[in-house]
Amino acid sequence: MGGTASELPEQSPYESKRHSLDRIPSQTGSTNANIFPDPENVVEADMEKGGVAPPQHTGPPGFNPADFPDGGLEAWLVVAGGFCALFSTFGLVNCVGVFVSYYVEGPLSNYSASTVSWITSTQVFMMSGLNAVMGRLFDRYGPRWLLIIGTLVYAFGMMMLSLSTQYYQIILSQGIVSAVGMSAVFNSATNSVMGWFFKKRAAALGLTVSGSSLGGVVLPIMMEHLIPKIGFAWTMRTLGFMFLALCGFACVTVKSRLPPRKKPFNIMDYLRPLREPAFVCIVLAGFFFFWGMFLPFNYIELQATQQGIDPAIIPYLLPIINAVSIPGRILPGFLGDRLGRFNVMIFISGLSGVITLALWVPGKSTATTVVYDAVFGFASGGFISLLPAVVAQISDIREIGTRTGIAFFASALGALTGSPIGGAIVSAQGGKFLGLQLFCGIVMTMAMVCFVASRTIQVGFKITKI
């Protein structure tokens, strides 16, 4: 103790200086995220943070699983802001059936339902598909300016929609301009949440995405009541001002915990993930599910009207789907964190397909339609909240924007073509919906098969949490 510094034995630079910490076996029984690979036998336990972190030399601070806050005021404010962002963006997408019904019966009555559905399909495609671009911008610059610019573009698009009366005007304002702003806001919110949570990631995403379900309940009822009273134009302006306020709150609260990665554009960033079979299966699953998922949203009101369902119930079919999808967004996230996100995703994607074939296809009564509405709303809601979570589980968190962008781009291709294909099937069958219903159920079941394949590639057929 009394010796000088020169008398102390020289320490190897490779020797750990943290003598208070022992080397213990890995506490991670299954892969939760490929942020940094663990050594085969041991990891360094970070007792101060109560978790397991890889050795310090494996990466910069902030990326280790134990560095994720998984709570705290800042983290939950990000979730609150994301909730408002998704209420305003994906919540409006959940109202596509209201738009299609209004356009077919009103200003675009001289167009077929299949042609009109290209408007909402283009909107969904642009919002989801542009995530491949917005995700790259998020990784490079962070969420701040994406949120601000996206909010202004979105509000501008809604104001232009209020002035639109022709088909080309509506598809430009709703299908393109507003959708570009929606994509920027949606991407910034979901990707920011994933940077704050690790163990509770699926649950946090479920709470965030439940904002879209609440929007899908409130907004259709608002539109159904406001359009007859104040007209379509002022209804769209009212929504535009409301979205401006909600997204403004998101601009203040949503932030990234991790620093941006300002690396030059490289096309291999988009192609490299496609060399991973497990990731490719997720991409295919997203495509197949979105291929069928929006068919009930777009056509269930028209199908129910043709089938002779109680007219008093029909305006509430979409709100029912979206109301039940609120617990559908949240509960599968909590279950995914405990039972395995892939395991829960396989169940809910399979449930969506099977319930469509078992209830929507043969169902003829009001009760059957309402039950299908509720079960489908729960199952499809879980898919939206878990898709980013399963992508993040097999991804480097520093590339999360690009990789979720790839997955959502493939999903957007399904959303873009699914509703027009469904409309063409209805037209080819003389206005009958059986072919559309079968197509919807079969392609969503194919999504379940793809998730099973992804899980099998990772762990085989073992019964384990993944």
Short mmCIF file of C-alpha atoms in Angstrom, two decimals:
data_model
loop_
_atom_site.label_atom_id
_atom_site.label_comp_id
_atom_site.label_asym_id
_atom_site.label_seq_id
_atom_site.Cartn_x
_atom_site.Cartn_y
_atom_site.Cartn_z
CA MET A 1 0.00 0.00 0.00
CA GLY A 2 2.87 2.35 0.71
CA GLY A 3 4.80 1.62 -2.52
CA THR A 4 5.06 3.99 -5.40
CA ALA A 5 3.37 3.49 -8.72
CA SER A 6 6.65 2.26 -10.23
CA GLU A 7 6.80 -0.56 -7.66
CA LEU A 8 3.36 -1.96 -8.63
CA PRO A 9 3.43 -5.03 -10.90
CA GLU A 10 2.74 -4.28 -14.53
CA GLN A 11 -0.72 -5.39 -15.66
CA SER A 12 -1.35 -6.94 -19.04
CA PRO A 13 -3.58 -4.79 -21.24
CA TYR A 14 -5.65 -7.91 -21.96
CA GLU A 15 -6.32 -8.67 -18.33
CA SER A 16 -9.71 -7.61 -16.96
CA LYS A 17 -9.47 -4.71 -14.49
CA ARG A 18 -12.94 -5.44 -13.06
CA HIS A 19 -11.82 -7.86 -10.30
CA SER A 20 -15.18 -7.65 -8.52
CA LEU A 21 -16.93 -9.44 -11.37
CA ASP A 22 -16.73 -13.17 -11.89
CA ARG A 23 -17.01 -14.98 -15.17
CA ILE A 24 -20.27 -16.90 -15.16
CA PRO A 25 -22.06 -19.09 -17.68
CA SER A 26 -24.36 -17.35 -20.17
CA GLN A 27 -27.85 -16.72 -18.81
CA THR A 28 -29.31 -16.48 -22.28
CA GLY A 29 -30.93 -19.79 -23.12
CA SER A 30 -32.11 -18.76 -26.58
CA THR A 31 -31.35 -16.03 -29.05
CA ASN A 32 -33.16 -12.79 -28.23
CA ALA A 33 -31.30 -10.49 -30.58
CA ASN A 34 -28.19 -10.74 -32.71
CA ILE A 35 -26.76 -7.50 -31.45
CA PHE A 36 -23.44 -9.04 -30.45
CA PRO A 37 -22.75 -12.78 -30.43
CA ASP A 38 -21.95 -14.24 -27.03
CA PRO A 39 -18.86 -16.36 -26.52
CA GLU A 40 -19.67 -20.05 -26.56
CA ASN A 41 -19.36 -20.59 -22.85
CA VAL A 42 -19.24 -17.36 -20.79
CA VAL A 43 -20.28 -13.72 -20.71
CA GLU A 44 -19.47 -10.97 -18.26
CA ALA A 45 -22.26 -10.26 -15.81
CA ASP A 46 -23.01 -6.59 -15.27
CA MET A 47 -24.24 -6.62 -11.68
CA GLU A 48 -24.95 -2.90 -11.56
CA LYS A 49 -27.50 -3.15 -14.37
CA GLY A 50 -28.85 -6.51 -13.33
CA GLY A 51 -28.47 -8.08 -16.77
CA VAL A 52 -26.04 -9.94 -18.95
CA ALA A 53 -23.77 -7.99 -21.26
CA PRO A 54 -21.07 -9.09 -23.69
CA PRO A 55 -17.45 -8.13 -22.94
CA GLN A 56 -16.70 -4.44 -23.36
CA HIS A 57 -14.44 -4.90 -26.35
CA THR A 58 -17.26 -6.39 -28.47
CA GLY A 59 -18.90 -3.07 -29.33
CA PRO A 60 -19.57 0.53 -28.42
CA PRO A 61 -21.53 1.37 -25.27
CA GLY A 62 -25.30 1.46 -25.58
CA PHE A 63 -25.74 -1.57 -27.84
CA ASN A 64 -25.41 -4.36 -25.29
CA PRO A 65 -28.69 -5.92 -24.07
CA ALA A 66 -28.07 -4.69 -20.51
CA ASP A 67 -27.68 -1.10 -21.74
CA PHE A 68 -31.32 -0.88 -22.90
CA PRO A 69 -33.32 1.03 -20.24
CA ASP A 70 -36.48 -1.11 -20.68
CA GLY A 71 -38.39 1.64 -18.88
CA GLY A 72 -38.05 5.05 -17.28
CA LEU A 73 -39.67 8.40 -18.06
CA GLU A 74 -37.84 9.04 -21.34
CA ALA A 75 -38.54 5.56 -22.66
CA TRP A 76 -42.26 5.66 -21.85
CA LEU A 77 -42.58 9.17 -23.30
CA VAL A 78 -41.24 7.71 -26.55
CA VAL A 79 -43.96 5.06 -26.34
CA ALA A 80 -46.61 7.75 -25.65
CA GLY A 81 -45.43 9.83 -28.61
CA GLY A 82 -45.35 6.73 -30.79
CA PHE A 83 -48.91 5.91 -29.70
CA CYS A 84 -50.08 9.33 -30.93
CA ALA A 85 -48.08 8.96 -34.15
CA LEU A 86 -49.65 5.59 -34.97
CA PHE A 87 -53.13 6.81 -34.01
CA SER A 88 -52.71 9.45 -36.71
CA THR A 89 -51.03 7.34 -39.42
CA PHE A 90 -51.87 3.64 -39.30
CA GLY A 91 -55.14 4.57 -37.58
CA LEU A 92 -56.25 6.31 -40.78
CA VAL A 93 -55.10 3.32 -42.86
CA ASN A 94 -57.47 1.19 -40.77
CA CYS A 95 -60.31 3.36 -42.14
CA VAL A 96 -59.77 2.33 -45.77
CA GLY A 97 -63.20 0.69 -45.90
CA VAL A 98 -64.90 3.99 -45.06
CA PHE A 99 -63.03 5.76 -47.85
CA VAL A 100 -63.81 3.02 -50.40
CA SER A 101 -67.52 3.03 -49.49
CA TYR A 102 -67.71 6.84 -49.65
CA TYR A 103 -65.89 7.07 -52.99
CA VAL A 104 -67.90 4.24 -54.62
CA GLU A 105 -71.21 5.76 -53.52
CA GLY A 106 -70.18 9.39 -54.03
CA PRO A 107 -67.65 11.28 -56.15
CA LEU A 108 -66.19 8.18 -57.86
CA SER A 109 -69.44 6.29 -58.43
CA ASN A 110 -68.56 5.89 -62.11
CA TYR A 111 -65.52 3.77 -61.16
CA SER A 112 -65.55 0.12 -60.07
CA ALA A 113 -64.72 -0.88 -56.49
CA SER A 114 -61.53 -2.54 -57.78
CA THR A 115 -60.39 0.70 -59.42
CA VAL A 116 -61.26 2.78 -56.36
CA SER A 117 -59.37 0.39 -54.09
CA TRP A 118 -56.14 1.35 -55.90
CA ILE A 119 -56.33 4.65 -54.00
CA THR A 120 -56.20 3.06 -50.57
CA SER A 121 -53.84 0.32 -51.74
CA THR A 122 -51.41 2.93 -53.04
CA GLN A 123 -51.67 4.75 -49.71
CA VAL A 124 -50.81 1.59 -47.76
CA PHE A 125 -48.01 0.73 -50.19
CA MET A 126 -46.42 4.16 -49.98
CA MET A 127 -46.71 4.29 -46.19
CA SER A 128 -45.24 0.82 -45.65
CA GLY A 129 -43.03 0.52 -48.73
CA LEU A 130 -41.21 3.78 -48.17
CA ASN A 131 -39.96 2.35 -44.88
CA ALA A 132 -37.06 0.96 -46.92
CA VAL A 133 -36.06 4.60 -47.58
CA MET A 134 -37.23 6.11 -44.30
CA GLY A 135 -35.47 3.36 -42.35
CA ARG A 136 -32.20 4.24 -44.04
CA LEU A 137 -32.73 7.93 -43.24
CA PHE A 138 -33.56 7.00 -39.66
CA ASP A 139 -30.34 4.99 -39.28
CA ARG A 140 -28.34 7.87 -40.76
CA TYR A 141 -29.97 10.98 -39.22
CA GLY A 142 -32.24 9.84 -36.38
CA PRO A 143 -35.97 10.57 -35.98
CA ARG A 144 -36.11 14.33 -35.28
CA TRP A 145 -36.23 15.82 -38.78
CA LEU A 146 -38.05 12.81 -40.21
CA LEU A 147 -40.84 13.45 -37.71
CA ILE A 148 -41.01 17.20 -38.28
CA ILE A 149 -40.95 17.06 -42.08
CA GLY A 150 -43.23 14.01 -42.16
CA THR A 151 -45.81 15.75 -39.95
CA LEU A 152 -45.91 18.83 -42.20
CA VAL A 153 -46.14 16.77 -45.40
CA TYR A 154 -48.90 14.61 -43.91
CA ALA A 155 -50.98 17.62 -42.84
CA PHE A 156 -50.47 19.22 -46.28
CA GLY A 157 -51.67 16.02 -47.99
CA MET A 158 -54.84 15.96 -45.86
CA MET A 159 -55.60 19.57 -46.76
CA MET A 160 -55.11 18.79 -50.46
CA LEU A 161 -57.43 15.76 -50.11
CA SER A 162 -60.12 18.07 -48.77
CA LEU A 163 -59.97 19.96 -52.09
CA SER A 164 -59.89 16.85 -54.30
CA THR A 165 -62.89 15.70 -56.33
CA GLN A 166 -61.34 13.83 -59.28
CA TYR A 167 -59.76 10.35 -59.23
CA TYR A 168 -56.26 11.57 -60.09
CA GLN A 169 -56.46 14.32 -57.47
CA ILE A 170 -57.50 11.88 -54.74
CA ILE A 171 -54.81 9.34 -55.59
CA LEU A 172 -52.16 12.08 -55.60
CA SER A 173 -53.20 13.71 -52.32
CA GLN A 174 -54.26 10.62 -50.34
CA GLY A 175 -52.34 7.85 -52.06
CA ILE A 176 -49.00 9.63 -52.46
CA VAL A 177 -48.47 12.97 -50.68
CA SER A 178 -50.11 12.20 -47.34
CA ALA A 179 -48.72 8.64 -47.43
CA VAL A 180 -45.14 9.91 -47.74
CA GLY A 181 -45.60 11.96 -44.58
CA MET A 182 -47.29 9.05 -42.83
CA SER A 183 -44.36 6.78 -43.67
CA ALA A 184 -41.82 9.19 -42.16
CA VAL A 185 -43.83 9.54 -38.93
CA PHE A 186 -44.67 5.82 -38.65
CA ASN A 187 -41.08 4.70 -39.26
CA SER A 188 -39.56 7.17 -36.82
CA ALA A 189 -41.95 6.16 -34.04
CA THR A 190 -41.62 2.38 -34.30
CA ASN A 191 -37.85 2.33 -34.80
CA SER A 192 -37.25 4.75 -31.92
CA VAL A 193 -39.22 2.56 -29.50
CA MET A 194 -37.08 -0.48 -30.36
CA GLY A 195 -33.93 1.40 -29.33
CA TRP A 196 -35.22 1.92 -25.77
CA PHE A 197 -36.45 -1.62 -25.02
CA PHE A 198 -34.88 -5.07 -25.18
CA LYS A 199 -36.54 -7.50 -22.76
CA LYS A 200 -39.87 -5.66 -23.04
CA ARG A 201 -39.54 -4.77 -26.71
CA ALA A 202 -42.58 -6.64 -28.03
CA ALA A 203 -44.74 -5.30 -25.19
CA ALA A 204 -43.58 -1.71 -25.79
CA LEU A 205 -44.22 -2.06 -29.52
CA GLY A 206 -47.66 -3.50 -28.77
CA LEU A 207 -48.56 -0.49 -26.65
CA THR A 208 -47.26 1.86 -29.34
CA VAL A 209 -49.06 0.15 -32.20
CA SER A 210 -52.30 -0.02 -30.20
CA GLY A 211 -52.61 3.67 -31.06
CA SER A 212 -53.43 2.61 -34.61
CA SER A 213 -56.23 0.39 -33.31
CA LEU A 214 -57.72 3.19 -31.23
CA GLY A 215 -57.50 5.40 -34.30
CA GLY A 216 -59.27 2.69 -36.27
CA VAL A 217 -62.13 2.80 -33.74
CA VAL A 218 -62.46 6.56 -33.35
CA LEU A 219 -61.76 7.78 -36.88
CA PRO A 220 -64.35 5.70 -38.82
CA ILE A 221 -67.10 6.74 -36.39
CA MET A 222 -65.97 10.38 -36.64
CA MET A 223 -66.04 10.22 -40.42
CA GLU A 224 -69.44 8.48 -40.55
CA HIS A 225 -70.95 11.24 -38.39
CA LEU A 226 -69.06 14.28 -39.71
CA ILE A 227 -69.33 13.70 -43.48
CA PRO A 228 -73.19 13.98 -43.54
CA LYS A 229 -73.07 17.06 -41.27
CA ILE A 230 -70.12 19.16 -42.48
CA GLY A 231 -69.19 17.44 -45.72
CA PHE A 232 -66.14 15.43 -46.81
CA ALA A 233 -63.91 18.48 -47.32
CA TRP A 234 -64.25 19.86 -43.78
CA THR A 235 -64.06 16.37 -42.32
CA MET A 236 -60.64 15.93 -43.93
CA ARG A 237 -59.53 19.37 -42.69
CA THR A 238 -60.67 18.52 -39.17
CA LEU A 239 -58.68 15.30 -39.28
CA GLY A 240 -55.69 17.16 -40.71
CA PHE A 241 -55.60 19.66 -37.83
CA MET A 242 -56.05 16.87 -35.28
CA PHE A 243 -53.18 14.86 -36.82
CA LEU A 244 -51.00 17.97 -36.83
CA ALA A 245 -51.47 18.33 -33.07
CA LEU A 246 -50.93 14.63 -32.28
CA CYS A 247 -47.87 14.28 -34.50
CA GLY A 248 -46.57 17.54 -33.02
CA PHE A 249 -46.63 15.85 -29.61
CA ALA A 250 -44.69 12.95 -31.13
CA CYS A 251 -42.10 15.39 -32.49
CA VAL A 252 -41.45 16.56 -28.92
CA THR A 253 -41.38 13.18 -27.15
CA VAL A 254 -40.01 10.66 -29.67
CA LYS A 255 -36.22 10.49 -29.71
CA SER A 256 -33.53 7.94 -30.46
CA ARG A 257 -31.40 6.60 -27.61
CA LEU A 258 -28.62 5.53 -29.98
CA PRO A 259 -26.47 7.86 -32.11
CA PRO A 260 -27.08 7.92 -35.89
CA ARG A 261 -24.74 5.94 -38.13
CA LYS A 262 -23.64 8.33 -40.86
CA LYS A 263 -22.14 5.83 -43.24
CA PRO A 264 -22.33 6.19 -47.05
CA PHE A 265 -25.08 4.49 -49.01
CA ASN A 266 -24.27 0.93 -49.97
CA ILE A 267 -26.74 -1.22 -51.90
CA MET A 268 -25.35 -4.25 -50.06
CA ASP A 269 -27.04 -2.98 -46.89
CA TYR A 270 -30.30 -3.95 -48.60
CA LEU A 271 -29.07 -7.13 -50.27
CA ARG A 272 -27.02 -8.62 -47.42
CA PRO A 273 -30.05 -9.45 -45.21
CA LEU A 274 -31.60 -11.34 -48.13
CA ARG A 275 -28.78 -13.88 -47.82
CA GLU A 276 -30.17 -14.92 -44.43
CA PRO A 277 -32.82 -17.65 -44.92
CA ALA A 278 -34.56 -16.87 -41.61
CA PHE A 279 -34.93 -13.21 -42.56
CA VAL A 280 -36.14 -14.05 -46.08
CA CYS A 281 -38.88 -16.22 -44.60
CA ILE A 282 -40.02 -13.27 -42.45
CA VAL A 283 -40.09 -11.04 -45.53
CA LEU A 284 -42.20 -13.59 -47.43
CA ALA A 285 -44.52 -13.98 -44.45
CA GLY A 286 -45.07 -10.22 -44.34
CA PHE A 287 -45.89 -10.20 -48.06
CA PHE A 288 -48.42 -13.03 -47.83
CA PHE A 289 -50.13 -11.65 -44.73
CA PHE A 290 -50.50 -8.12 -46.10
CA TRP A 291 -51.72 -9.64 -49.37
CA GLY A 292 -54.82 -10.76 -47.53
CA MET A 293 -55.04 -8.63 -44.40
CA PHE A 294 -56.59 -5.50 -45.94
CA LEU A 295 -59.32 -7.37 -47.82
CA PRO A 296 -61.67 -7.45 -44.80
CA PHE A 297 -60.85 -3.80 -44.07
CA ASN A 298 -61.67 -2.81 -47.66
CA TYR A 299 -64.59 -5.08 -48.49
CA ILE A 300 -66.36 -6.31 -45.37
CA GLU A 301 -68.85 -3.41 -45.43
CA LEU A 302 -69.65 -3.99 -49.12
CA GLN A 303 -69.85 -7.77 -48.60
CA ALA A 304 -72.10 -7.36 -45.55
CA THR A 305 -74.41 -5.04 -47.47
CA GLN A 306 -74.74 -7.56 -50.31
CA GLN A 307 -75.30 -10.40 -47.83
CA GLY A 308 -78.19 -8.54 -46.17
CA ILE A 309 -76.59 -7.92 -42.79
CA ASP A 310 -78.51 -5.56 -40.47
CA PRO A 311 -77.85 -2.06 -41.93
CA ALA A 312 -77.57 -0.60 -38.42
CA ILE A 313 -74.54 -2.85 -37.77
CA ILE A 314 -72.63 -2.24 -41.02
CA PRO A 315 -71.13 1.21 -40.12
CA TYR A 316 -69.68 -0.36 -36.97
CA LEU A 317 -67.99 -3.38 -38.57
CA LEU A 318 -64.69 -1.57 -39.04
CA PRO A 319 -64.75 -0.03 -35.55
CA ILE A 320 -65.38 -3.54 -34.14
CA ILE A 321 -62.31 -4.92 -35.95
CA ASN A 322 -60.18 -2.07 -34.69
CA ALA A 323 -61.59 -2.06 -31.14
CA VAL A 324 -60.77 -5.73 -30.64
CA SER A 325 -57.37 -5.20 -32.23
CA ILE A 326 -56.41 -2.93 -29.29
CA PRO A 327 -55.89 -5.92 -26.96
CA GLY A 328 -54.71 -7.75 -30.09
CA ARG A 329 -51.87 -5.25 -30.44
CA ILE A 330 -50.91 -5.37 -26.74
CA LEU A 331 -51.48 -8.92 -25.43
CA PRO A 332 -49.45 -10.80 -28.09
CA GLY A 333 -46.53 -8.45 -27.36
CA PHE A 334 -46.52 -9.35 -23.67
CA LEU A 335 -46.96 -13.04 -24.52
CA GLY A 336 -44.20 -12.81 -27.12
CA ASP A 337 -41.72 -11.51 -24.55
CA ARG A 338 -42.54 -14.45 -22.29
CA LEU A 339 -43.29 -17.36 -24.64
CA GLY A 340 -41.22 -16.36 -27.67
CA ARG A 341 -42.08 -13.83 -30.36
CA PHE A 342 -41.86 -16.33 -33.23
CA ASN A 343 -44.05 -18.80 -31.34
CA VAL A 344 -46.79 -16.22 -30.80
CA MET A 345 -46.47 -14.89 -34.36
CA ILE A 346 -47.03 -18.38 -35.77
CA PHE A 347 -50.20 -18.72 -33.69
CA ILE A 348 -51.78 -15.38 -34.59
CA SER A 349 -50.94 -15.55 -38.33
CA GLY A 350 -52.40 -19.06 -38.45
CA LEU A 351 -55.47 -17.94 -36.50
CA SER A 352 -56.08 -15.11 -38.99
CA GLY A 353 -56.07 -17.49 -41.95
CA VAL A 354 -58.05 -20.30 -40.32
CA ILE A 355 -60.75 -18.04 -38.89
CA THR A 356 -61.24 -16.46 -42.32
CA LEU A 357 -61.77 -19.86 -43.95
CA ALA A 358 -63.84 -21.22 -41.08
CA LEU A 359 -66.09 -18.22 -40.32
CA TRP A 360 -66.05 -15.54 -43.03
CA VAL A 361 -66.41 -17.96 -45.95
CA PRO A 362 -69.42 -19.98 -44.70
CA GLY A 363 -70.92 -17.30 -42.43
CA LYS A 364 -74.24 -15.82 -43.54
CA SER A 365 -75.71 -14.26 -40.40
CA THR A 366 -75.09 -10.97 -38.63
CA ALA A 367 -73.80 -12.84 -35.56
CA THR A 368 -71.25 -14.82 -37.60
CA THR A 369 -70.00 -11.68 -39.31
CA VAL A 370 -69.57 -9.85 -36.00
CA VAL A 371 -67.74 -12.82 -34.41
CA TYR A 372 -65.41 -13.04 -37.40
CA ASP A 373 -64.86 -9.28 -37.17
CA ALA A 374 -63.79 -9.58 -33.54
CA VAL A 375 -61.49 -12.61 -33.89
CA PHE A 376 -59.85 -11.29 -37.05
CA GLY A 377 -59.34 -7.89 -35.45
CA PHE A 378 -57.51 -9.48 -32.50
CA ALA A 379 -55.30 -11.74 -34.63
CA SER A 380 -54.40 -9.20 -37.32
CA GLY A 381 -53.64 -6.62 -34.64
CA GLY A 382 -51.04 -8.89 -33.12
CA PHE A 383 -49.31 -9.32 -36.46
CA ILE A 384 -48.73 -5.58 -36.86
CA SER A 385 -47.14 -5.23 -33.43
CA LEU A 386 -44.99 -8.35 -33.62
CA LEU A 387 -43.57 -8.00 -37.16
CA PRO A 388 -40.97 -5.36 -36.17
CA ALA A 389 -40.19 -7.38 -33.03
CA VAL A 390 -39.35 -10.60 -34.88
CA VAL A 391 -37.24 -8.65 -37.38
CA ALA A 392 -35.35 -6.97 -34.52
CA GLN A 393 -34.84 -10.33 -32.80
CA ILE A 394 -32.58 -11.57 -35.60
CA SER A 395 -31.03 -8.19 -36.49
CA ASP A 396 -28.25 -5.86 -35.41
CA ILE A 397 -30.09 -3.00 -33.66
CA ARG A 398 -27.84 -0.49 -35.46
CA GLU A 399 -29.37 -1.63 -38.79
CA ILE A 400 -32.92 -1.86 -37.53
CA GLY A 401 -34.26 0.91 -39.76
CA THR A 402 -32.94 -0.66 -42.95
CA ARG A 403 -33.98 -4.22 -42.06
CA THR A 404 -37.50 -3.35 -40.91
CA GLY A 405 -37.74 -1.20 -44.04
CA ILE A 406 -37.01 -4.23 -46.21
CA ALA A 407 -39.65 -6.28 -44.40
CA PHE A 408 -42.28 -3.55 -44.63
CA PHE A 409 -41.48 -2.92 -48.31
CA ALA A 410 -42.27 -6.55 -49.12
CA SER A 411 -45.41 -6.30 -46.99
CA ALA A 412 -46.37 -3.13 -48.85
CA LEU A 413 -46.18 -4.96 -52.18
CA GLY A 414 -48.76 -7.37 -50.81
CA ALA A 415 -50.96 -4.52 -49.58
CA LEU A 416 -50.67 -2.73 -52.93
CA THR A 417 -51.83 -5.67 -55.03
CA GLY A 418 -54.08 -7.56 -52.60
CA SER A 419 -57.16 -5.32 -52.66
CA PRO A 420 -57.19 -4.76 -56.44
CA ILE A 421 -56.79 -8.52 -56.95
CA GLY A 422 -59.65 -9.09 -54.54
CA GLY A 423 -61.78 -6.54 -56.39
CA ALA A 424 -60.96 -8.19 -59.73
CA ILE A 425 -61.99 -11.58 -58.30
CA VAL A 426 -65.32 -10.12 -57.17
CA SER A 427 -65.91 -8.60 -60.62
CA ALA A 428 -65.00 -11.87 -62.35
CA GLN A 429 -67.50 -13.73 -60.16
CA GLY A 430 -70.34 -11.35 -60.94
CA GLY A 431 -70.20 -9.48 -57.63
CA LYS A 432 -69.90 -12.54 -55.38
CA PHE A 433 -67.30 -12.47 -52.60
CA LEU A 434 -66.51 -16.18 -52.16
CA GLY A 435 -63.34 -16.10 -54.28
CA LEU A 436 -62.07 -13.02 -52.43
CA GLN A 437 -62.70 -14.67 -49.06
CA LEU A 438 -60.87 -17.87 -50.06
CA PHE A 439 -57.92 -15.88 -51.43
CA CYS A 440 -57.76 -13.90 -48.17
CA GLY A 441 -57.74 -16.98 -45.94
CA ILE A 442 -55.26 -19.00 -48.01
CA VAL A 443 -52.57 -16.31 -48.33
CA MET A 444 -52.67 -15.49 -44.62
CA THR A 445 -52.26 -19.20 -43.85
CA MET A 446 -49.21 -19.15 -46.16
CA ALA A 447 -47.76 -16.43 -43.91
CA MET A 448 -47.96 -18.86 -40.98
CA VAL A 449 -46.08 -21.48 -43.02
CA CYS A 450 -43.30 -18.96 -43.70
CA PHE A 451 -42.94 -18.13 -40.00
CA VAL A 452 -42.76 -21.84 -39.19
CA ALA A 453 -39.96 -22.13 -41.77
CA SER A 454 -38.06 -19.19 -40.23
CA ARG A 455 -38.36 -20.69 -36.76
CA THR A 456 -37.25 -24.11 -38.01
CA ILE A 457 -34.16 -22.61 -39.66
CA GLN A 458 -33.15 -21.07 -36.33
CA VAL A 459 -33.88 -23.83 -33.78
CA GLY A 460 -35.31 -26.78 -35.67
CA PHE A 461 -38.45 -28.35 -34.27
CA LYS A 462 -37.47 -27.98 -30.62
CA ILE A 463 -40.13 -26.74 -28.23
CA THR A 464 -38.39 -23.66 -26.92
CA LYS A 465 -38.84 -19.94 -26.44
CA ILE A 466 -37.88 -18.05 -29.60
#
